[in-house]
Amino acid sequence: MCGIIGYIGEKQAYPIVINGLKKLEYRGYDSYGICVLDNEKVFLKKRVGQILEEGESEFNGCVSIGHDRWASTGGVCEKNAHPHEYNGFYVVHNGIIENYKELKEDLIKKGHIFNSDTDTEVIAHLISEEFNGNLEDAARKALKKIIGSYGIAVVSPKDKDKIVIAKMSSPIIIGICKDGHIVASDPSAVIDYTKQIITLDDGEMAVLRKDSYMILKEKKIETIDWESDSISKGDYAHYMLKEIMEESKVIESATMGRLLDNNVKLGGLESSKERLEEANKIFLIGCGTGYYAAKTGEYLMEEIGGIDAEAHMGSEIRYRNPRLDRNEAAIFVSQSGETADNLAALKKFKDAGVLTLGVTNAIGSTQTRETEGGVYTRCGPEIAVASTKAFIGQITVLTMISIFLGRQRNLSEKKAEEVIKELRDIPFKAELILNNREEINNIVQKYLRFKDFWFIGRKFNYPIAMEGALKLKEISYIHAEGTPGGELKHGPLALIDENCPTVALCPRDSVYDKMLSNIEEVKARNGKVIAIASEGDNKIKEIVDDVIYIPKTIEALTPILTAIPLHLFAYYFALALKRDIDKPRNLAKSVTVE
Ligand code: AGP
């Protein structure tokens, strides 16, 4: 690593920068250099070895940058010491420019003459190429061509009275002094002058003047992957039905380009993969349907990811005091990325140094900007207040993240292959359920007289039971509750009678027999039962009142399929009751208030 330092203010710059170089010498002492601007004149000194003061009394001026070098690209010699200059532009740099060779070749073809063997000198040449009177603008354009890491400071007599700085991966701070500003690689070079500092973030630039500073954030241009017709109802009566009918496509788009043979490729996790590998616990945080997706993720992370996981409601965890540390990661699950309770919880986790990631649908939303990485669900716009396709996208993405984490731990290639192979088939299986929607509507018509419903599920399908209850209650205003099947006998069974039907999620999985027992408990109290069951399960048909079949799949993927009939069930119920399906009373699509 190297040390960079600079000063601009009312005082003579040389003593401050030389002092800073001495403080930063621990970062690199192969060579050092300093330049001082005095109006049009520039004093430049570069030496190999440790810092020696040689009575540079003539180094007058109030703008200066300096550099302690630990040689990375280019040997230890005076010409490779920073600052590097070209055509009146002086640069000091901490970092690695990975594509400097290609850039240098292009510049040489344009007639540029290079004086050093370093990667850094390329920056001075690029700035010179882009310069048209404004130094920060030229630097911004130059840095767009660079691949790699940098913490740089740039000065020029061609746009004097400023230092332009920029950061990507290499640390840079600004010291706010009474008489000016100091830029440095770390606080050790500013502490003699100020304790007020600003830390630049990746992608940020700043322009320092003697009496002001301006931080420039290069906003990433993101492409919304929506088509204009995607925010129209098309031929559907309601957005909600349109969005449910898109659920098979959502699974396809959420997995598109992300499924490998025995792993997944999630670009948004790349920069966090080391920390995820070291993580010993995953928090999953959401609200409403987002929480139920997070809760499903808890089972997925445990079962496939091989890591401890805890799901929390944003509205609760934000007021609690869990013990948090850097060995944990927190995944925030939100369609809008604007839910106030989630964002408040996000700040708590970030302040505690926890790695924060998002599973988000809305591109460019606050959650995507405030988290350190994440995975988009790619559902397209979701307009109906009741979240349906976004929920399917969320649990699909959480399934992939659990594979990612599992492959960093003890998930075998063979097991990962099995899950991924099945995940590839899920869109087709989801489509089969959607094609069966009229049968679901016919079942709904038999239950319209009831005012109370119970939803039960176990393990992966416990959160889906809660999701089904939420969908029904929020758009039909019918009372519904979701609970683990095993909890019925601990109280809720008292509610069950001929007036309170139960929807039982009972796919062929590891808790199938337990769910059958729960169904028997309900039937013994004259409760009607609608089962969501696996195709070919004729046994359950003999026990319950109605069956909605879903295609067989592996246990961990059943939530994606069991949720779809529950979304349709809620939709047709609300339709029959003539509710305002897309805009149910008292609610809003995105709860940006607390
Ligand atoms: C779900 O159908 C509801 N509209 C509501 O629970 C919603 O999921 C919740 O407000 C969270 O919204 P978000 O996903 O945009 O954060």
Coordinates of C-alpha atoms and ligand atoms in Angstrom, one line a residue:
M1 CA 0.0 0.0 0.0
C2 CA 1.0 3.6 -0.4
G3 CA 0.3 6.9 1.4
I4 CA -1.1 9.9 -0.2
I5 CA -1.3 13.4 1.4
G6 CA -2.3 16.9 0.3
Y7 CA -3.1 20.3 1.7
I8 CA -4.9 23.4 0.3
G9 CA -5.5 26.4 2.5
E10 CA -4.1 29.7 3.8
K11 CA -0.8 28.3 5.2
Q12 CA 2.4 27.3 3.5
A13 CA 1.6 23.7 2.3
Y14 CA 5.1 22.2 2.2
P15 CA 5.6 21.8 6.0
I16 CA 2.2 20.2 6.4
V17 CA 2.6 17.8 3.5
I18 CA 6.1 16.8 4.5
N19 CA 4.9 16.2 8.0
G20 CA 2.1 14.1 6.7
L21 CA 4.5 12.1 4.5
K22 CA 6.5 11.3 7.6
K23 CA 3.3 10.1 9.4
L24 CA 2.3 8.0 6.5
E25 CA 5.8 6.5 5.8
Y26 CA 4.7 3.2 7.4
R27 CA 2.5 2.7 4.4
G28 CA 5.5 2.7 2.0
Y29 CA 9.0 4.0 2.1
D30 CA 10.6 2.8 -1.1
S31 CA 10.5 6.4 -2.3
Y32 CA 8.6 9.6 -1.8
G33 CA 7.7 12.8 -3.6
I34 CA 6.0 16.1 -3.2
C35 CA 4.9 19.0 -5.4
V36 CA 3.9 22.5 -4.4
L37 CA 2.0 24.9 -6.6
D38 CA 2.8 28.6 -6.3
N39 CA 0.4 30.1 -8.9
E40 CA 1.8 29.1 -12.3
K41 CA 5.1 27.7 -10.8
V42 CA 5.3 24.1 -9.6
F43 CA 8.1 22.8 -7.2
L44 CA 8.6 19.1 -7.6
K45 CA 10.9 16.7 -5.6
K46 CA 11.1 13.0 -5.8
R47 CA 13.6 10.8 -3.9
V48 CA 14.3 7.1 -3.4
G49 CA 14.5 6.0 0.3
Q50 CA 13.3 7.6 3.4
I51 CA 12.3 11.2 3.8
L52 CA 15.1 13.7 4.1
E53 CA 14.5 17.4 4.4
E54 CA 17.0 19.2 2.3
G55 CA 16.0 22.8 3.1
E56 CA 13.5 23.3 0.4
S57 CA 12.9 26.8 1.4
E58 CA 11.9 27.8 -2.1
F59 CA 8.9 25.4 -2.0
N60 CA 6.4 28.2 -1.5
G61 CA 2.7 27.9 -2.1
C62 CA -0.5 26.8 -0.4
V63 CA -1.5 23.8 -2.5
S64 CA 0.5 20.6 -2.4
I65 CA 0.3 16.9 -2.7
G66 CA 2.7 14.2 -1.7
H67 CA 3.2 10.4 -1.7
D68 CA 4.9 7.6 0.2
R69 CA 5.5 4.7 -2.3
W70 CA 5.5 1.0 -1.7
A71 CA 6.4 -0.2 -5.2
S72 CA 3.8 -2.3 -6.9
T73 CA 4.0 -1.6 -10.6
G74 CA 7.4 -0.4 -11.7
G75 CA 10.7 -0.7 -9.8
V76 CA 12.1 1.4 -6.9
C77 CA 13.7 4.4 -8.6
E78 CA 13.2 8.2 -8.7
K79 CA 11.3 8.3 -12.0
N80 CA 8.7 5.8 -10.6
A81 CA 8.2 7.9 -7.4
H82 CA 5.0 10.0 -7.3
P83 CA 3.7 12.6 -8.0
H84 CA 3.5 11.6 -11.7
E85 CA 3.1 14.5 -14.1
Y86 CA 2.1 14.9 -17.7
N87 CA 1.4 18.1 -19.5
G88 CA 1.0 20.0 -16.2
F89 CA -1.2 17.5 -14.4
Y90 CA 0.2 16.0 -11.2
V91 CA -1.2 12.8 -9.6
V92 CA -0.5 10.8 -6.5
H93 CA -2.2 7.3 -6.3
N94 CA -2.7 4.5 -3.9
G95 CA -4.1 1.4 -5.6
I96 CA -3.7 -0.8 -8.7
I97 CA -4.9 0.0 -12.2
E98 CA -5.6 -3.4 -13.7
N99 CA -6.0 -2.2 -17.3
Y100 CA -3.1 0.3 -17.4
K101 CA -1.2 -1.6 -20.1
E102 CA -4.1 -1.3 -22.6
L103 CA -4.6 2.3 -21.7
K104 CA -0.9 3.1 -22.0
E105 CA -0.7 1.4 -25.4
D106 CA -3.6 3.5 -26.7
L107 CA -2.1 6.7 -25.3
I108 CA 1.3 6.0 -26.8
K109 CA -0.4 5.4 -30.2
K110 CA -1.8 9.0 -29.7
G111 CA 1.7 10.3 -29.3
H112 CA 2.0 10.3 -25.5
I113 CA 5.5 9.9 -24.0
F114 CA 5.8 8.2 -20.7
N115 CA 8.5 8.9 -18.2
S116 CA 7.9 6.0 -15.8
D117 CA 7.1 2.2 -15.6
T118 CA 4.2 2.8 -13.3
D119 CA 0.4 2.2 -13.7
T120 CA -0.3 5.6 -12.0
E121 CA 1.2 7.8 -14.7
V122 CA -1.6 6.7 -17.0
I123 CA -4.0 8.7 -14.9
A124 CA -2.1 12.0 -15.6
H125 CA -2.1 11.3 -19.3
L126 CA -5.9 10.4 -19.3
I127 CA -6.7 13.6 -17.4
S128 CA -4.7 15.6 -19.9
E129 CA -6.6 14.0 -22.7
E130 CA -10.0 14.8 -21.1
F131 CA -9.1 18.3 -19.8
N132 CA -11.1 21.2 -21.2
G133 CA -10.8 23.7 -18.4
N134 CA -12.3 21.8 -15.5
L135 CA -10.0 19.5 -13.5
E136 CA -12.7 17.5 -11.7
D137 CA -14.6 16.9 -14.9
A138 CA -11.5 15.7 -16.6
A139 CA -10.6 13.4 -13.6
R140 CA -14.2 12.0 -13.6
K141 CA -14.0 11.1 -17.3
A142 CA -10.5 9.7 -16.9
L143 CA -11.5 7.5 -14.0
K144 CA -14.4 6.0 -16.0
K145 CA -11.8 4.3 -18.2
I146 CA -10.0 2.8 -15.2
I147 CA -10.5 -0.7 -13.9
G148 CA -9.0 -1.3 -10.5
S149 CA -8.6 0.4 -7.2
Y150 CA -7.6 4.0 -6.4
G151 CA -7.3 6.7 -3.9
I152 CA -6.0 9.7 -5.9
A153 CA -5.2 13.4 -5.4
V154 CA -4.7 15.6 -8.5
V155 CA -3.5 19.2 -8.9
S156 CA -2.6 21.4 -11.9
P157 CA -1.6 24.9 -12.5
K158 CA -4.1 24.8 -15.4
D159 CA -7.0 24.8 -12.9
K160 CA -5.2 25.8 -9.7
D161 CA -6.7 26.6 -6.3
K162 CA -8.2 23.1 -5.9
I163 CA -7.2 19.5 -5.2
V164 CA -9.4 16.9 -6.8
I165 CA -9.6 13.6 -5.0
A166 CA -11.4 10.3 -5.8
K167 CA -11.8 6.9 -4.1
M168 CA -12.5 3.4 -5.2
S169 CA -11.5 0.7 -2.7
S170 CA -8.4 2.5 -1.4
P171 CA -9.0 4.7 1.7
I172 CA -9.2 8.5 1.5
I173 CA -10.2 11.0 4.2
I174 CA -10.6 14.7 4.2
G175 CA -9.3 16.7 7.3
I176 CA -11.5 19.8 7.9
C177 CA -9.1 22.4 9.3
K178 CA -9.7 26.0 10.4
D179 CA -7.4 27.3 7.7
G180 CA -7.9 24.7 4.9
H181 CA -8.3 21.1 4.0
I182 CA -6.0 18.1 4.2
V183 CA -6.5 14.9 2.1
A184 CA -4.8 11.7 3.4
S185 CA -4.9 8.0 3.2
D186 CA -5.6 7.8 7.0
P187 CA -6.1 10.0 10.0
S188 CA -2.5 9.7 11.2
A189 CA -1.5 12.4 8.7
V190 CA -4.2 14.9 9.8
I191 CA -4.4 14.4 13.6
D192 CA -1.9 17.1 14.2
Y193 CA -4.2 19.7 12.6
T194 CA -7.8 18.5 13.1
K195 CA -10.0 15.8 14.4
Q196 CA -12.8 16.6 12.1
I197 CA -12.7 14.2 9.1
I198 CA -14.9 13.1 6.3
T199 CA -14.4 9.6 4.8
L200 CA -15.0 9.2 1.1
D201 CA -17.0 6.2 0.0
D202 CA -16.3 4.2 -3.1
G203 CA -17.3 6.0 -6.3
E204 CA -17.1 9.4 -4.6
M205 CA -15.0 12.3 -5.7
A206 CA -14.3 15.6 -4.0
V207 CA -13.1 19.0 -4.9
L208 CA -11.1 20.7 -2.1
R209 CA -10.6 24.4 -2.0
K210 CA -9.0 26.4 0.8
D211 CA -12.3 27.5 2.2
S212 CA -14.8 24.9 0.9
Y213 CA -15.2 21.3 -0.3
M214 CA -17.7 19.6 -2.5
I215 CA -18.4 15.8 -2.5
L216 CA -19.4 14.4 -5.9
K217 CA -21.1 11.1 -6.0
E218 CA -21.0 9.3 -9.4
K219 CA -24.5 7.9 -9.6
K220 CA -24.6 4.5 -11.1
I221 CA -26.8 4.5 -14.2
E222 CA -29.1 1.6 -13.7
T223 CA -31.4 0.2 -16.4
I224 CA -34.9 -0.5 -15.4
D225 CA -35.9 -3.8 -16.9
W226 CA -39.5 -2.9 -17.2
E227 CA -41.5 -2.5 -20.5
S228 CA -44.0 0.3 -20.7
D229 CA -46.8 -2.1 -21.1
S230 CA -45.8 -3.9 -18.0
I231 CA -47.6 -1.3 -15.9
S232 CA -50.9 -1.8 -17.6
K233 CA -53.5 -4.4 -16.6
G234 CA -53.6 -5.7 -20.2
D235 CA -56.6 -8.0 -20.5
Y236 CA -56.8 -8.7 -16.8
A237 CA -59.5 -7.3 -14.6
H238 CA -57.0 -6.5 -11.9
Y239 CA -53.3 -6.0 -11.5
M240 CA -53.3 -8.6 -8.8
L241 CA -54.5 -11.4 -11.2
K242 CA -52.1 -10.2 -13.9
E243 CA -49.2 -10.3 -11.4
I244 CA -50.2 -13.7 -10.1
M245 CA -50.3 -15.0 -13.7
E246 CA -46.7 -13.7 -14.1
E247 CA -45.4 -15.8 -11.3
S248 CA -44.1 -18.6 -13.4
K249 CA -42.2 -16.0 -15.6
V250 CA -40.9 -14.3 -12.5
I251 CA -39.2 -17.6 -11.4
E252 CA -37.7 -17.8 -14.8
S253 CA -36.4 -14.2 -14.8
A254 CA -35.2 -14.4 -11.2
T255 CA -33.1 -17.5 -12.1
M256 CA -32.1 -16.4 -15.7
G257 CA -28.3 -16.5 -16.1
R258 CA -27.8 -17.3 -12.4
L259 CA -28.0 -21.1 -12.3
L260 CA -24.8 -23.0 -12.9
D261 CA -24.4 -26.8 -12.8
N262 CA -23.8 -27.0 -9.1
N263 CA -23.7 -23.4 -7.9
V264 CA -25.3 -20.1 -8.6
K265 CA -23.9 -16.8 -10.0
L266 CA -25.1 -13.8 -8.1
G267 CA -23.2 -10.8 -9.2
G268 CA -24.5 -8.6 -6.4
L269 CA -22.9 -10.9 -3.8
E270 CA -19.4 -10.9 -5.5
S271 CA -18.0 -8.1 -3.4
S272 CA -19.3 -9.7 -0.2
K273 CA -18.3 -13.3 -0.8
E274 CA -15.4 -13.3 1.6
R275 CA -17.5 -11.9 4.4
L276 CA -20.3 -14.3 3.6
E277 CA -17.9 -17.2 3.8
E278 CA -16.8 -16.1 7.2
A279 CA -20.3 -15.3 8.4
N280 CA -21.6 -17.5 11.2
K281 CA -25.2 -16.2 11.1
I282 CA -27.6 -14.7 8.7
F283 CA -30.4 -12.3 9.8
L284 CA -33.3 -12.0 7.4
I285 CA -35.5 -9.0 7.8
G286 CA -38.8 -8.0 6.1
C287 CA -42.3 -6.7 6.8
G288 CA -45.6 -8.2 5.9
T289 CA -45.2 -10.5 3.0
G290 CA -41.5 -9.6 2.9
Y291 CA -41.2 -11.0 6.4
Y292 CA -42.9 -14.3 5.4
A293 CA -40.4 -14.5 2.5
A294 CA -37.6 -13.8 5.1
K295 CA -39.1 -16.5 7.3
T296 CA -39.0 -19.0 4.4
G297 CA -35.4 -17.9 3.9
E298 CA -34.6 -18.9 7.5
Y299 CA -35.5 -22.5 6.7
L300 CA -33.7 -22.4 3.4
M301 CA -30.5 -21.0 4.9
E302 CA -30.6 -23.6 7.6
E303 CA -31.4 -26.6 5.4
I304 CA -29.5 -25.7 2.2
G305 CA -27.2 -22.9 3.3
G306 CA -25.9 -24.8 6.3
I307 CA -25.8 -21.6 8.4
D308 CA -27.7 -20.3 11.4
A309 CA -30.4 -17.9 10.3
E310 CA -33.0 -15.8 12.1
A311 CA -35.9 -14.0 10.4
H312 CA -37.3 -10.8 12.0
M313 CA -39.9 -8.3 11.2
G314 CA -38.3 -4.9 10.5
S315 CA -40.8 -3.2 12.7
E316 CA -39.7 -5.3 15.7
I317 CA -36.0 -5.8 15.3
R318 CA -35.4 -2.1 14.8
Y319 CA -36.3 -1.6 18.5
R320 CA -34.5 -4.6 19.9
N321 CA -30.9 -5.0 20.8
P322 CA -29.5 -8.2 19.3
R323 CA -25.8 -8.8 19.8
L324 CA -24.4 -7.9 16.4
D325 CA -20.9 -8.1 15.0
R326 CA -19.0 -8.2 11.8
N327 CA -19.2 -12.0 11.6
E328 CA -22.9 -11.7 10.7
A329 CA -24.8 -10.7 7.6
A330 CA -28.3 -9.3 7.3
I331 CA -30.5 -9.8 4.2
F332 CA -33.3 -7.2 3.8
V333 CA -36.2 -8.5 1.9
S334 CA -38.5 -5.9 0.3
Q335 CA -40.4 -5.4 -3.0
S336 CA -40.3 -1.6 -2.8
G337 CA -37.0 -1.2 -1.0
E338 CA -38.6 1.8 0.7
T339 CA -40.3 0.3 3.7
A340 CA -39.5 2.6 6.6
D341 CA -39.2 -0.1 9.3
N342 CA -36.8 -2.1 7.2
L343 CA -34.7 0.9 6.4
A344 CA -34.5 1.8 10.1
A345 CA -33.4 -1.7 10.9
L346 CA -30.9 -1.6 8.1
K347 CA -29.3 1.5 9.6
K348 CA -29.0 -0.3 13.0
F349 CA -27.3 -3.3 11.4
K350 CA -25.0 -1.1 9.3
D351 CA -23.9 0.9 12.3
A352 CA -23.1 -2.3 14.1
G353 CA -20.7 -3.3 11.2
V354 CA -22.9 -6.2 10.0
L355 CA -22.7 -7.0 6.3
T356 CA -26.0 -5.7 4.8
L357 CA -27.5 -7.2 1.6
G358 CA -30.8 -6.7 -0.1
V359 CA -33.3 -8.9 -1.9
T360 CA -35.2 -6.1 -3.7
N361 CA -37.5 -5.7 -6.6
A362 CA -37.5 -1.9 -7.2
I363 CA -34.3 -0.9 -9.0
G364 CA -32.5 2.0 -7.5
S365 CA -34.6 2.1 -4.4
T366 CA -33.2 3.3 -1.0
Q367 CA -32.6 -0.3 0.2
T368 CA -30.4 -1.0 -2.9
R369 CA -28.4 2.2 -2.2
E370 CA -28.0 1.6 1.5
T371 CA -27.0 -2.1 1.4
E372 CA -23.5 -3.3 0.5
G373 CA -24.8 -5.6 -2.1
G374 CA -27.7 -7.8 -2.9
V375 CA -29.8 -9.6 -5.6
Y376 CA -32.7 -8.1 -7.6
T377 CA -35.8 -10.2 -7.9
R378 CA -36.4 -9.0 -11.4
C379 CA -40.2 -9.2 -11.1
G380 CA -41.0 -6.1 -13.0
P381 CA -43.3 -3.5 -11.5
E382 CA -45.8 -4.8 -8.9
I383 CA -48.7 -2.5 -8.8
A384 CA -51.4 -4.3 -6.7
V385 CA -51.1 -3.6 -3.0
A386 CA -51.2 -7.3 -2.3
S387 CA -47.7 -8.6 -3.0
T388 CA -47.8 -11.8 -5.0
K389 CA -45.2 -12.2 -7.8
A390 CA -42.7 -10.3 -5.7
F391 CA -43.1 -12.8 -3.0
I392 CA -42.4 -15.7 -5.4
G393 CA -39.4 -13.8 -6.7
Q394 CA -38.1 -13.2 -3.1
I395 CA -38.2 -16.9 -2.2
T396 CA -36.7 -17.9 -5.5
V397 CA -33.8 -15.5 -4.9
L398 CA -33.5 -16.6 -1.3
T399 CA -33.3 -20.2 -2.5
M400 CA -30.4 -19.3 -4.8
I401 CA -28.6 -17.4 -2.0
S402 CA -29.0 -20.4 0.3
I403 CA -27.3 -22.5 -2.5
F404 CA -24.5 -19.8 -2.7
L405 CA -23.9 -20.0 1.0
G406 CA -24.2 -23.8 1.1
R407 CA -21.6 -24.2 -1.5
Q408 CA -19.3 -22.0 0.6
R409 CA -20.0 -24.5 3.4
N410 CA -21.0 -28.1 3.3
L411 CA -23.5 -28.3 0.5
S412 CA -22.2 -31.0 -1.8
E413 CA -22.0 -30.6 -5.5
K414 CA -24.4 -33.4 -5.9
K415 CA -27.0 -31.9 -3.6
A416 CA -26.6 -28.5 -5.2
E417 CA -27.1 -30.1 -8.6
E418 CA -30.3 -31.7 -7.4
V419 CA -31.8 -28.5 -6.1
I420 CA -30.7 -26.5 -9.2
K421 CA -32.0 -29.1 -11.6
E422 CA -35.4 -29.0 -9.8
L423 CA -35.3 -25.2 -9.7
R424 CA -35.0 -25.1 -13.5
D425 CA -38.3 -27.1 -13.7
I426 CA -40.2 -24.9 -11.2
P427 CA -41.4 -22.3 -13.7
F428 CA -43.1 -25.0 -15.8
K429 CA -44.7 -26.5 -12.7
A430 CA -45.9 -23.1 -11.5
E431 CA -47.5 -22.6 -14.9
L432 CA -49.4 -25.9 -14.4
I433 CA -50.9 -24.5 -11.2
L434 CA -51.8 -21.2 -12.9
N435 CA -53.5 -23.1 -15.7
N436 CA -55.7 -24.8 -13.0
R437 CA -57.0 -21.5 -11.6
E438 CA -60.6 -22.1 -12.6
E439 CA -60.7 -25.2 -10.3
I440 CA -59.4 -23.0 -7.5
N441 CA -62.1 -20.5 -8.2
N442 CA -64.8 -23.2 -8.1
I443 CA -63.5 -24.3 -4.7
V444 CA -63.6 -20.7 -3.5
Q445 CA -67.3 -20.4 -4.4
K446 CA -68.1 -23.2 -1.9
Y447 CA -66.6 -21.2 1.0
L448 CA -67.9 -17.7 0.5
R449 CA -70.2 -17.9 3.5
F450 CA -67.4 -18.3 6.0
K451 CA -66.0 -15.3 7.9
D452 CA -63.0 -17.0 9.6
F453 CA -60.2 -19.1 8.1
W454 CA -57.2 -20.9 9.6
F455 CA -54.1 -21.6 7.5
I456 CA -51.6 -24.3 8.7
G457 CA -48.3 -25.5 7.5
R458 CA -45.1 -26.9 8.9
K459 CA -41.3 -26.2 8.3
F460 CA -40.9 -24.6 4.9
N461 CA -44.6 -24.2 4.6
Y462 CA -45.3 -22.6 7.9
P463 CA -44.4 -19.1 6.5
I464 CA -46.5 -19.9 3.5
A465 CA -49.5 -20.5 5.8
M466 CA -49.0 -17.0 7.2
E467 CA -48.6 -15.6 3.7
G468 CA -51.9 -17.2 2.6
A469 CA -53.7 -15.8 5.6
L470 CA -52.3 -12.4 4.9
K471 CA -53.4 -12.4 1.3
L472 CA -56.9 -13.5 2.1
K473 CA -57.4 -11.0 4.9
E474 CA -55.8 -7.9 3.2
I475 CA -57.9 -8.0 0.1
S476 CA -61.2 -9.7 1.1
Y477 CA -61.3 -8.4 4.7
I478 CA -62.1 -11.9 5.9
H479 CA -60.4 -12.8 9.2
A480 CA -57.6 -15.4 8.6
E481 CA -54.6 -16.6 10.6
G482 CA -51.6 -18.7 9.8
T483 CA -49.9 -21.0 12.3
P484 CA -47.6 -24.0 12.4
G485 CA -49.6 -27.2 12.2
G486 CA -48.0 -28.3 15.4
E487 CA -49.4 -25.3 17.2
L488 CA -53.1 -26.1 16.6
K489 CA -53.4 -28.2 19.8
H490 CA -51.8 -25.4 21.8
G491 CA -54.8 -23.2 21.6
P492 CA -56.1 -22.4 18.0
L493 CA -58.0 -25.7 17.8
A494 CA -60.5 -24.1 20.2
L495 CA -61.6 -21.9 17.3
I496 CA -62.2 -24.8 14.9
D497 CA -65.7 -25.9 14.2
E498 CA -68.1 -26.1 11.2
N499 CA -67.8 -22.3 10.9
C500 CA -64.1 -22.1 10.6
P501 CA -62.5 -23.9 7.6
T502 CA -58.8 -24.7 7.6
V503 CA -56.4 -24.5 4.6
A504 CA -53.7 -27.1 5.2
L505 CA -50.4 -27.0 3.2
C506 CA -49.7 -30.7 3.0
P507 CA -47.2 -31.6 0.2
R508 CA -45.4 -34.9 0.2
D509 CA -42.5 -33.9 2.5
S510 CA -40.8 -34.8 5.7
V511 CA -43.7 -33.5 7.8
Y512 CA -46.5 -34.9 5.7
D513 CA -47.7 -37.4 8.3
K514 CA -47.7 -34.8 11.0
M515 CA -49.8 -32.6 8.8
L516 CA -52.2 -35.4 8.2
S517 CA -52.6 -35.7 12.0
N518 CA -53.4 -32.0 12.1
I519 CA -56.0 -32.4 9.4
E520 CA -57.5 -35.3 11.4
E521 CA -57.6 -33.0 14.5
V522 CA -59.6 -30.4 12.5
K523 CA -61.9 -32.9 11.0
A524 CA -62.7 -34.4 14.4
R525 CA -64.0 -30.9 15.4
N526 CA -66.2 -30.8 12.3
G527 CA -63.9 -28.3 10.7
K528 CA -63.8 -28.2 6.9
V529 CA -60.4 -28.7 5.3
I530 CA -59.0 -27.5 2.0
A531 CA -55.7 -29.2 1.3
I532 CA -52.8 -28.1 -0.9
A533 CA -51.4 -31.5 -1.7
S534 CA -48.9 -33.1 -4.1
E535 CA -50.2 -34.5 -7.4
G536 CA -51.0 -38.2 -7.1
D537 CA -51.8 -38.1 -3.4
N538 CA -55.1 -39.9 -3.4
K539 CA -54.9 -40.7 0.3
I540 CA -55.5 -37.1 1.3
K541 CA -58.5 -36.8 -1.0
E542 CA -60.3 -39.3 1.2
I543 CA -59.8 -37.2 4.3
V544 CA -60.4 -33.6 3.4
D545 CA -63.3 -31.6 1.8
D546 CA -61.4 -30.2 -1.1
V547 CA -57.9 -30.6 -2.6
I548 CA -55.8 -28.2 -4.7
Y549 CA -53.0 -30.2 -6.2
I550 CA -49.5 -28.9 -7.0
P551 CA -46.8 -30.7 -9.0
K552 CA -44.3 -32.8 -7.0
T553 CA -41.0 -31.2 -6.1
I554 CA -38.3 -31.4 -3.5
E555 CA -39.2 -30.2 0.0
A556 CA -37.2 -27.0 0.0
L557 CA -38.9 -25.8 -3.2
T558 CA -42.5 -26.5 -2.2
P559 CA -43.0 -23.0 -0.8
I560 CA -42.7 -21.5 -4.3
L561 CA -45.5 -23.8 -5.5
T562 CA -47.8 -23.9 -2.4
A563 CA -47.9 -20.0 -2.4
I564 CA -49.4 -19.8 -5.9
P565 CA -52.8 -21.4 -5.2
L566 CA -53.1 -19.4 -2.0
H567 CA -52.6 -16.2 -4.0
L568 CA -55.3 -17.3 -6.4
F569 CA -57.6 -18.4 -3.5
A570 CA -57.4 -14.9 -2.0
Y571 CA -57.9 -13.2 -5.4
Y572 CA -61.1 -15.2 -6.3
F573 CA -62.5 -14.8 -2.7
A574 CA -62.1 -11.0 -2.9
L575 CA -63.5 -11.0 -6.5
A576 CA -66.6 -12.8 -5.3
L577 CA -67.0 -10.3 -2.5
K578 CA -66.5 -7.4 -4.9
R579 CA -63.7 -5.9 -3.0
D580 CA -61.4 -3.2 -4.3
I581 CA -58.8 -5.8 -5.0
D582 CA -55.9 -3.7 -6.3
K583 CA -56.4 -1.0 -3.7
P584 CA -57.8 -2.6 -0.5
R585 CA -59.0 -0.3 2.2
N586 CA -56.7 1.2 4.8
L587 CA -53.5 -0.1 3.1
A588 CA -50.8 1.3 0.8
K589 CA -48.4 -0.4 -1.6
S590 CA -45.3 0.8 0.1
V591 CA -45.3 1.7 3.8
T592 CA -42.7 4.5 3.8
V593 CA -43.9 5.8 7.2
E594 CA -43.4 4.2 10.6
Ligands
AGP1 C1 -48.2 -7.7 1.3 O1 -49.2 -8.2 0.4 C2 -48.6 -6.3 1.8 N1 -48.8 -5.4 0.7 C3 -47.5 -5.8 2.7 O2 -47.4 -6.7 3.8 C4 -46.1 -5.7 2.1 O3 -45.5 -6.9 1.9 C5 -45.2 -5.0 3.2 O4 -45.7 -3.7 3.4 C6 -43.7 -4.9 2.8 O5 -43.6 -4.2 1.6 P1 -42.1 -4.2 0.8 O6 -42.0 -5.6 0.3 O7 -42.2 -3.2 -0.3 O8 -41.1 -3.9 1.8

